[in-house]
């Protein structure tokens, strides 16, 4: 990214980036990619950043709306026994003419299904633990991908709020220093999304969705600590009055604060991993029977990537089913 700025931006500016612009780039990278702009792939950063200057498409209720419609349409298209809630897949292996998928049912008892194909719609840090036939080079590529986490909180407010913006970035006063855990704690929330934006607002209530990124390695393990939920919620509650004041709201108008400790784990788009084939190798189908379809197929962790993966993988799965 620095080289892109030197070649494309700095010659036009005639000097180094203004500190406020540097802060914008760094905090935008925290917010969008969970890393500083010194780590980020230039292609991934620019692809996402330029999209910020176009229109916004948001589903009523957020991405959960897409999940609900998918479930409804799937339930209408297949037999009820084909949908198995409270079931955990624990092993996926190539088998003669297909794939054996072993799962634990609601009662905890294991069983195996022989399928013609299998689509792994889970993060690859999970897939590498349950896919038996993962080639060595593909496993090595998956292990090069880093994952970091957001905490997501919804603030339910008993007051209307004008929806003149969808996502409000909370930029710090200066670029972060080298101690990223300390700087991240100091910054806290980076984004405030108006959860009622797609519906045009409400005359009685509003929803603020807070994104609290952890843009450094090791935070995912720390969030597993049973005590972390109370700690993280306490930090959000401490920052909340300042956030509410930006929207001319008061703490006594808040009816509930809902915190999701694993709101959005994402893959980090590190420099050079497109060019060296990391992503292409990690998402490669196995034996034309096991396919990967998840947002970490590409270094662009977003719902648009998930949609594109479906469009790419679907014809491959159909060919395998007809073979």
CSV table of C-alpha atoms in Angstrom, one decimal:
chain,number,residue,atom,x,y,z
A,1,UNK,CA,0.0,0.0,0.0
A,2,UNK,CA,2.8,2.4,0.8
A,3,UNK,CA,4.3,1.8,-2.7
A,4,UNK,CA,0.9,2.5,-4.3
A,5,UNK,CA,0.6,5.7,-2.4
A,6,UNK,CA,4.1,6.7,-3.4
A,7,UNK,CA,3.4,6.0,-7.1
A,8,UNK,CA,-0.2,7.3,-7.4
A,9,UNK,CA,-1.0,9.6,-4.5
A,10,UNK,CA,2.0,11.4,-3.2
A,11,UNK,CA,3.1,12.8,-6.7
A,12,UNK,CA,-0.3,14.5,-6.9
A,13,UNK,CA,-0.1,15.8,-3.3
A,14,UNK,CA,3.5,16.9,-3.7
A,15,UNK,CA,4.4,15.9,-0.1
A,16,UNK,CA,3.8,13.2,2.5
A,17,UNK,CA,0.3,12.3,3.7
A,18,UNK,CA,-1.2,14.7,6.2
A,19,UNK,CA,-1.3,13.0,9.6
A,20,UNK,CA,-5.1,13.1,9.6
A,21,UNK,CA,-5.2,11.3,6.3
A,22,UNK,CA,-2.7,8.7,7.6
A,23,UNK,CA,-4.9,8.3,10.6
A,24,UNK,CA,-7.9,7.8,8.4
A,25,UNK,CA,-6.1,5.0,6.4
A,26,UNK,CA,-4.9,3.3,9.5
A,27,UNK,CA,-8.2,3.3,11.3
A,28,UNK,CA,-10.1,2.4,8.2
A,29,UNK,CA,-7.9,-0.6,7.9
A,30,UNK,CA,-8.5,-1.5,11.5
A,31,UNK,CA,-12.2,-1.2,11.0
A,32,UNK,CA,-12.4,-3.1,7.7
A,33,UNK,CA,-9.5,-5.6,7.7
A,34,UNK,CA,-8.5,-5.9,11.4
A,35,UNK,CA,-4.9,-4.9,10.7
A,36,UNK,CA,-2.9,-1.7,10.2
A,37,UNK,CA,-2.3,-0.3,6.8
A,38,UNK,CA,1.4,-1.4,7.1
A,39,UNK,CA,0.2,-5.0,6.9
A,40,UNK,CA,-2.6,-4.8,4.4
A,41,UNK,CA,-2.6,-6.0,0.8
A,42,UNK,CA,-2.7,-2.9,-1.4
A,43,UNK,CA,-5.2,-4.6,-3.7
A,44,UNK,CA,-7.5,-5.5,-0.9
A,45,UNK,CA,-7.3,-2.1,0.7
A,46,UNK,CA,-8.0,-0.2,-2.5
A,47,UNK,CA,-10.7,-2.5,-3.7
A,48,UNK,CA,-12.6,-1.9,-0.5
A,49,UNK,CA,-11.8,1.8,0.0
A,50,UNK,CA,-13.0,2.9,-3.4
A,51,UNK,CA,-16.3,1.2,-2.8
A,52,UNK,CA,-16.9,3.6,0.1
A,53,UNK,CA,-17.5,6.4,-2.4
A,54,UNK,CA,-20.4,4.6,-4.2
A,55,UNK,CA,-23.9,3.7,-3.0
A,56,UNK,CA,-24.8,1.5,-0.1
A,57,UNK,CA,-27.0,-1.6,-0.3
A,58,UNK,CA,-28.2,-2.9,3.0
A,59,UNK,CA,-30.9,-5.6,3.7
A,60,UNK,CA,-33.6,-4.8,6.3
A,61,UNK,CA,-32.3,-6.5,9.5
A,62,UNK,CA,-28.8,-6.8,8.1
A,63,UNK,CA,-27.1,-9.9,6.8
A,64,UNK,CA,-29.5,-12.0,9.0
A,65,UNK,CA,-32.2,-11.2,6.4
A,66,UNK,CA,-30.2,-13.1,3.8
A,67,UNK,CA,-29.7,-16.1,6.1
A,68,UNK,CA,-33.5,-16.2,6.9
A,69,UNK,CA,-34.4,-16.1,3.2
A,70,UNK,CA,-31.8,-18.9,2.4
A,71,UNK,CA,-33.3,-21.1,5.2
A,72,UNK,CA,-36.9,-20.5,4.0
A,73,UNK,CA,-36.1,-21.3,0.4
A,74,UNK,CA,-34.0,-24.3,1.3
A,75,UNK,CA,-36.7,-25.7,3.5
A,76,UNK,CA,-39.2,-25.3,0.7
A,77,UNK,CA,-37.0,-27.1,-1.8
A,78,UNK,CA,-35.8,-30.2,0.1
A,79,UNK,CA,-37.3,-32.9,2.3
A,80,UNK,CA,-37.5,-32.0,6.0
A,81,UNK,CA,-35.1,-34.7,6.9
A,82,UNK,CA,-32.4,-33.1,4.8
A,83,UNK,CA,-32.1,-30.2,7.2
A,84,UNK,CA,-30.4,-31.3,10.4
A,85,UNK,CA,-30.2,-28.7,13.2
A,86,UNK,CA,-28.2,-29.2,16.3
A,87,UNK,CA,-25.9,-31.4,14.3
A,88,UNK,CA,-22.1,-31.0,14.3
A,89,UNK,CA,-19.9,-32.2,11.3
A,90,UNK,CA,-16.7,-33.6,12.7
A,91,UNK,CA,-15.0,-35.4,9.8
A,92,UNK,CA,-15.0,-35.1,6.0
A,93,UNK,CA,-13.2,-37.6,3.8
A,94,UNK,CA,-13.1,-38.6,0.1
A,95,UNK,CA,-14.7,-42.0,-0.5
A,96,UNK,CA,-15.3,-44.1,-3.6
A,97,UNK,CA,-17.6,-42.1,-5.8
A,98,UNK,CA,-18.2,-39.4,-3.2
A,99,UNK,CA,-17.5,-38.0,0.2
A,100,UNK,CA,-18.1,-39.4,3.7
A,101,UNK,CA,-19.4,-36.8,6.1
A,102,UNK,CA,-19.4,-37.9,9.8
A,103,UNK,CA,-21.5,-35.9,12.2
A,104,UNK,CA,-22.7,-35.9,15.8
A,105,UNK,CA,-26.5,-35.7,16.1
A,106,UNK,CA,-28.5,-33.9,18.7
A,107,UNK,CA,-28.1,-36.9,21.0
A,108,UNK,CA,-24.3,-36.8,20.6
A,109,UNK,CA,-24.2,-40.1,18.7
A,110,UNK,CA,-21.9,-40.2,15.6
A,111,UNK,CA,-23.1,-41.2,12.1
A,112,UNK,CA,-21.8,-41.0,8.6
A,113,UNK,CA,-23.5,-39.9,5.4
A,114,UNK,CA,-22.2,-40.9,2.0
A,115,UNK,CA,-22.7,-37.9,-0.3
A,116,UNK,CA,-21.6,-37.2,-3.9
A,117,UNK,CA,-20.2,-33.8,-3.0
A,118,UNK,CA,-19.6,-31.7,0.1
A,119,UNK,CA,-19.4,-27.9,0.3
A,120,UNK,CA,-17.3,-26.6,3.2
A,121,UNK,CA,-19.1,-23.4,4.2
A,122,UNK,CA,-17.0,-22.8,7.4
A,123,UNK,CA,-13.8,-20.9,8.1
A,124,UNK,CA,-10.7,-22.7,6.8
A,125,UNK,CA,-9.2,-22.8,10.3
A,126,UNK,CA,-12.1,-25.2,11.1
A,127,UNK,CA,-12.0,-27.0,7.7
A,128,UNK,CA,-8.3,-27.9,8.2
A,129,UNK,CA,-9.3,-29.8,11.4
A,130,UNK,CA,-12.1,-31.9,9.9
A,131,UNK,CA,-11.1,-32.5,6.3
A,132,UNK,CA,-9.1,-35.7,6.3
A,133,UNK,CA,-7.8,-35.6,2.7
A,134,UNK,CA,-6.3,-32.0,2.8
A,135,UNK,CA,-3.2,-32.0,0.6
A,136,UNK,CA,0.0,-30.8,2.3
A,137,UNK,CA,0.4,-27.7,0.1
A,138,UNK,CA,-3.2,-26.7,0.7
A,139,UNK,CA,-2.9,-27.2,4.5
A,140,UNK,CA,0.3,-25.0,4.4
A,141,UNK,CA,-1.6,-22.3,2.5
A,142,UNK,CA,-4.5,-22.3,5.0
A,143,UNK,CA,-2.0,-22.1,7.9
A,144,UNK,CA,-0.6,-18.9,6.4
A,145,UNK,CA,-4.0,-17.2,6.6
A,146,UNK,CA,-4.4,-15.2,9.8
A,147,UNK,CA,-7.7,-14.7,11.5
A,148,UNK,CA,-8.7,-11.9,13.9
A,149,UNK,CA,-12.0,-10.9,15.5
A,150,UNK,CA,-14.5,-8.2,16.1
A,151,UNK,CA,-16.8,-7.9,19.0
A,152,UNK,CA,-20.2,-6.6,17.9
A,153,UNK,CA,-22.7,-4.9,20.1
A,154,UNK,CA,-26.3,-3.7,19.5
A,155,UNK,CA,-27.5,-0.7,21.5
A,156,UNK,CA,-31.3,-0.6,21.7
A,157,UNK,CA,-32.4,3.0,22.2
A,158,UNK,CA,-36.0,4.1,23.1
A,159,UNK,CA,-35.7,7.3,21.0
A,160,UNK,CA,-35.8,8.1,17.3
A,161,UNK,CA,-32.6,8.9,15.4
A,162,UNK,CA,-32.3,10.5,11.9
A,163,UNK,CA,-30.8,8.1,9.4
A,164,UNK,CA,-28.6,10.4,7.4
A,165,UNK,CA,-25.7,8.1,7.6
A,166,UNK,CA,-25.2,4.3,7.6
A,167,UNK,CA,-21.7,3.8,9.1
A,168,UNK,CA,-20.0,6.5,11.2
A,169,UNK,CA,-16.3,6.0,11.7
A,170,UNK,CA,-14.8,7.0,15.0
A,171,UNK,CA,-11.3,8.1,14.1
A,172,UNK,CA,-8.7,8.7,16.7
A,173,UNK,CA,-6.8,11.9,17.1
A,174,UNK,CA,-3.6,10.5,15.7
A,175,UNK,CA,-2.2,7.4,14.1
A,176,UNK,CA,-1.8,4.5,16.5
A,177,UNK,CA,1.6,3.8,18.1
A,178,UNK,CA,3.5,0.5,18.0
A,179,UNK,CA,1.7,-1.1,21.1
A,180,UNK,CA,-1.4,-2.2,19.2
A,181,UNK,CA,-3.2,-4.0,22.1
A,182,UNK,CA,-2.9,-0.8,24.2
A,183,UNK,CA,-3.9,1.4,21.2
A,184,UNK,CA,-6.8,-0.8,20.4
A,185,UNK,CA,-8.1,-0.7,24.0
A,186,UNK,CA,-7.7,3.1,23.9
A,187,UNK,CA,-9.6,3.4,20.7
A,188,UNK,CA,-12.3,0.8,21.5
A,189,UNK,CA,-15.2,1.0,19.0
A,190,UNK,CA,-14.2,2.1,15.5
A,191,UNK,CA,-17.7,2.0,13.8
A,192,UNK,CA,-21.2,2.9,14.7
A,193,UNK,CA,-23.7,1.5,12.2
A,194,UNK,CA,-27.3,2.7,12.3
A,195,UNK,CA,-29.1,-0.7,12.4
A,196,UNK,CA,-32.4,0.9,11.4
A,197,UNK,CA,-31.0,2.6,8.3
A,198,UNK,CA,-32.4,0.2,5.7
A,199,UNK,CA,-35.9,0.7,7.0
A,200,UNK,CA,-35.7,4.5,7.0
A,201,UNK,CA,-35.8,4.8,10.8
A,202,UNK,CA,-38.6,4.5,13.4
A,203,UNK,CA,-40.5,7.2,15.2
A,204,UNK,CA,-40.1,5.6,18.6
A,205,UNK,CA,-36.8,3.7,18.7
A,206,UNK,CA,-33.4,3.2,17.0
A,207,UNK,CA,-30.5,0.7,17.0
A,208,UNK,CA,-26.8,1.4,17.0
A,209,UNK,CA,-24.5,-1.4,16.1
A,210,UNK,CA,-21.0,-1.0,17.5
A,211,UNK,CA,-17.9,-2.7,16.0
A,212,UNK,CA,-15.0,-3.2,18.3
A,213,UNK,CA,-12.1,-4.7,16.3
A,214,UNK,CA,-9.0,-6.4,17.7
A,215,UNK,CA,-6.4,-5.7,15.0
A,216,UNK,CA,-3.6,-7.8,16.3
A,217,UNK,CA,-2.6,-11.4,16.8
A,218,UNK,CA,-3.5,-13.1,20.0
A,219,UNK,CA,-6.8,-11.4,20.7
A,220,UNK,CA,-8.9,-14.4,19.5
A,221,UNK,CA,-7.4,-16.6,22.2
A,222,UNK,CA,-7.9,-13.9,24.8
A,223,UNK,CA,-11.6,-13.6,23.9
A,224,UNK,CA,-12.0,-17.3,24.7
A,225,UNK,CA,-11.3,-16.6,28.3
A,226,UNK,CA,-14.7,-17.0,30.2
A,227,UNK,CA,-14.0,-13.7,32.0
A,228,UNK,CA,-13.5,-11.8,28.7
A,229,UNK,CA,-17.2,-11.2,28.1
A,230,UNK,CA,-17.7,-9.1,31.3
A,231,UNK,CA,-14.5,-7.2,30.6
A,232,UNK,CA,-15.4,-6.4,27.0
A,233,UNK,CA,-18.9,-5.4,27.9
A,234,UNK,CA,-17.6,-3.2,30.7
A,235,UNK,CA,-15.3,-1.4,28.2
A,236,UNK,CA,-18.2,-0.9,25.8
A,237,UNK,CA,-20.4,0.5,28.6
A,238,UNK,CA,-17.6,2.9,29.5
A,239,UNK,CA,-17.3,4.2,26.0
A,240,UNK,CA,-21.0,4.3,25.3
A,241,UNK,CA,-21.9,7.7,26.8
A,242,UNK,CA,-19.3,9.4,24.4
A,243,UNK,CA,-20.8,7.6,21.4
A,244,UNK,CA,-24.4,8.4,22.4
A,245,UNK,CA,-23.5,12.1,22.7
A,246,UNK,CA,-22.3,12.2,19.1
A,247,UNK,CA,-25.9,11.4,18.1
A,248,UNK,CA,-27.5,13.7,20.8
A,249,UNK,CA,-28.7,10.6,22.7
A,250,UNK,CA,-28.6,9.9,26.5
A,251,UNK,CA,-27.7,6.9,28.5
A,252,UNK,CA,-31.1,6.8,30.2
A,253,UNK,CA,-32.6,6.2,26.7
A,254,UNK,CA,-30.8,2.9,26.3
A,255,UNK,CA,-33.0,0.0,27.0
A,256,UNK,CA,-30.5,-2.8,26.3
A,257,UNK,CA,-26.9,-3.5,25.3
A,258,UNK,CA,-26.5,-6.8,23.5
A,259,UNK,CA,-22.9,-8.0,23.0
A,260,UNK,CA,-21.8,-10.8,20.7
A,261,UNK,CA,-18.3,-11.9,21.6
A,262,UNK,CA,-17.8,-13.6,18.3
A,263,UNK,CA,-19.6,-11.1,16.1
A,264,UNK,CA,-17.4,-11.3,13.0
A,265,UNK,CA,-14.2,-13.3,12.8
A,266,UNK,CA,-12.4,-12.5,9.6
A,267,UNK,CA,-9.4,-13.5,7.6
A,268,UNK,CA,-6.6,-10.9,7.4
A,269,UNK,CA,-5.6,-9.7,3.8
A,270,UNK,CA,-1.9,-9.7,4.3
A,271,UNK,CA,0.6,-8.3,1.7
A,272,UNK,CA,1.7,-10.7,-1.1
A,273,UNK,CA,-0.7,-13.5,-0.5
A,274,UNK,CA,-2.6,-13.0,-3.7
A,275,UNK,CA,0.6,-13.0,-5.8
A,276,UNK,CA,2.1,-16.0,-4.1
A,277,UNK,CA,-1.0,-18.1,-4.6
A,278,UNK,CA,-2.0,-18.5,-0.9
A,279,UNK,CA,-5.7,-17.8,-1.5
A,280,UNK,CA,-6.0,-19.8,-4.7
A,281,UNK,CA,-4.4,-22.8,-3.1
A,282,UNK,CA,-6.4,-22.6,0.1
A,283,UNK,CA,-9.7,-22.6,-1.7
A,284,UNK,CA,-8.9,-25.3,-4.3
A,285,UNK,CA,-11.4,-28.1,-4.6
A,286,UNK,CA,-10.3,-31.5,-3.4
A,287,UNK,CA,-10.8,-34.4,-5.8
A,288,UNK,CA,-13.6,-32.4,-7.5
A,289,UNK,CA,-15.8,-33.5,-4.7
A,290,UNK,CA,-15.0,-31.3,-1.7
A,291,UNK,CA,-15.5,-27.6,-2.4
A,292,UNK,CA,-14.8,-24.5,-0.3
A,293,UNK,CA,-17.4,-21.7,-0.2
A,294,UNK,CA,-16.7,-19.1,2.5
A,295,UNK,CA,-15.7,-15.5,2.8
A,296,UNK,CA,-12.1,-16.5,3.4
A,297,UNK,CA,-11.9,-17.9,-0.2
A,298,UNK,CA,-10.5,-14.4,-1.0
A,299,UNK,CA,-8.7,-11.6,1.0
A,300,UNK,CA,-11.9,-9.6,1.1
A,301,UNK,CA,-13.9,-10.6,4.2
A,302,UNK,CA,-17.4,-9.4,3.3
A,303,UNK,CA,-20.8,-10.7,2.3
A,304,UNK,CA,-20.1,-9.8,-1.3
A,305,UNK,CA,-17.2,-12.3,-1.3
A,306,UNK,CA,-19.6,-14.9,0.0
A,307,UNK,CA,-22.1,-14.2,-2.8
A,308,UNK,CA,-19.3,-14.4,-5.4
A,309,UNK,CA,-18.1,-17.7,-4.0
A,310,UNK,CA,-21.6,-19.2,-4.4
A,311,UNK,CA,-21.6,-18.1,-8.1
A,312,UNK,CA,-18.2,-19.7,-8.6
A,313,UNK,CA,-18.7,-22.9,-6.8
A,314,UNK,CA,-22.3,-23.7,-7.8
A,315,UNK,CA,-21.5,-24.8,-11.4
A,316,UNK,CA,-18.6,-26.9,-10.2
A,317,UNK,CA,-20.9,-28.7,-7.7
A,318,UNK,CA,-23.5,-29.3,-10.3
A,319,UNK,CA,-20.9,-30.9,-12.7
A,320,UNK,CA,-19.7,-33.1,-9.8
A,321,UNK,CA,-23.3,-34.2,-9.0
A,322,UNK,CA,-23.9,-35.2,-12.7
A,323,UNK,CA,-20.7,-37.2,-13.0
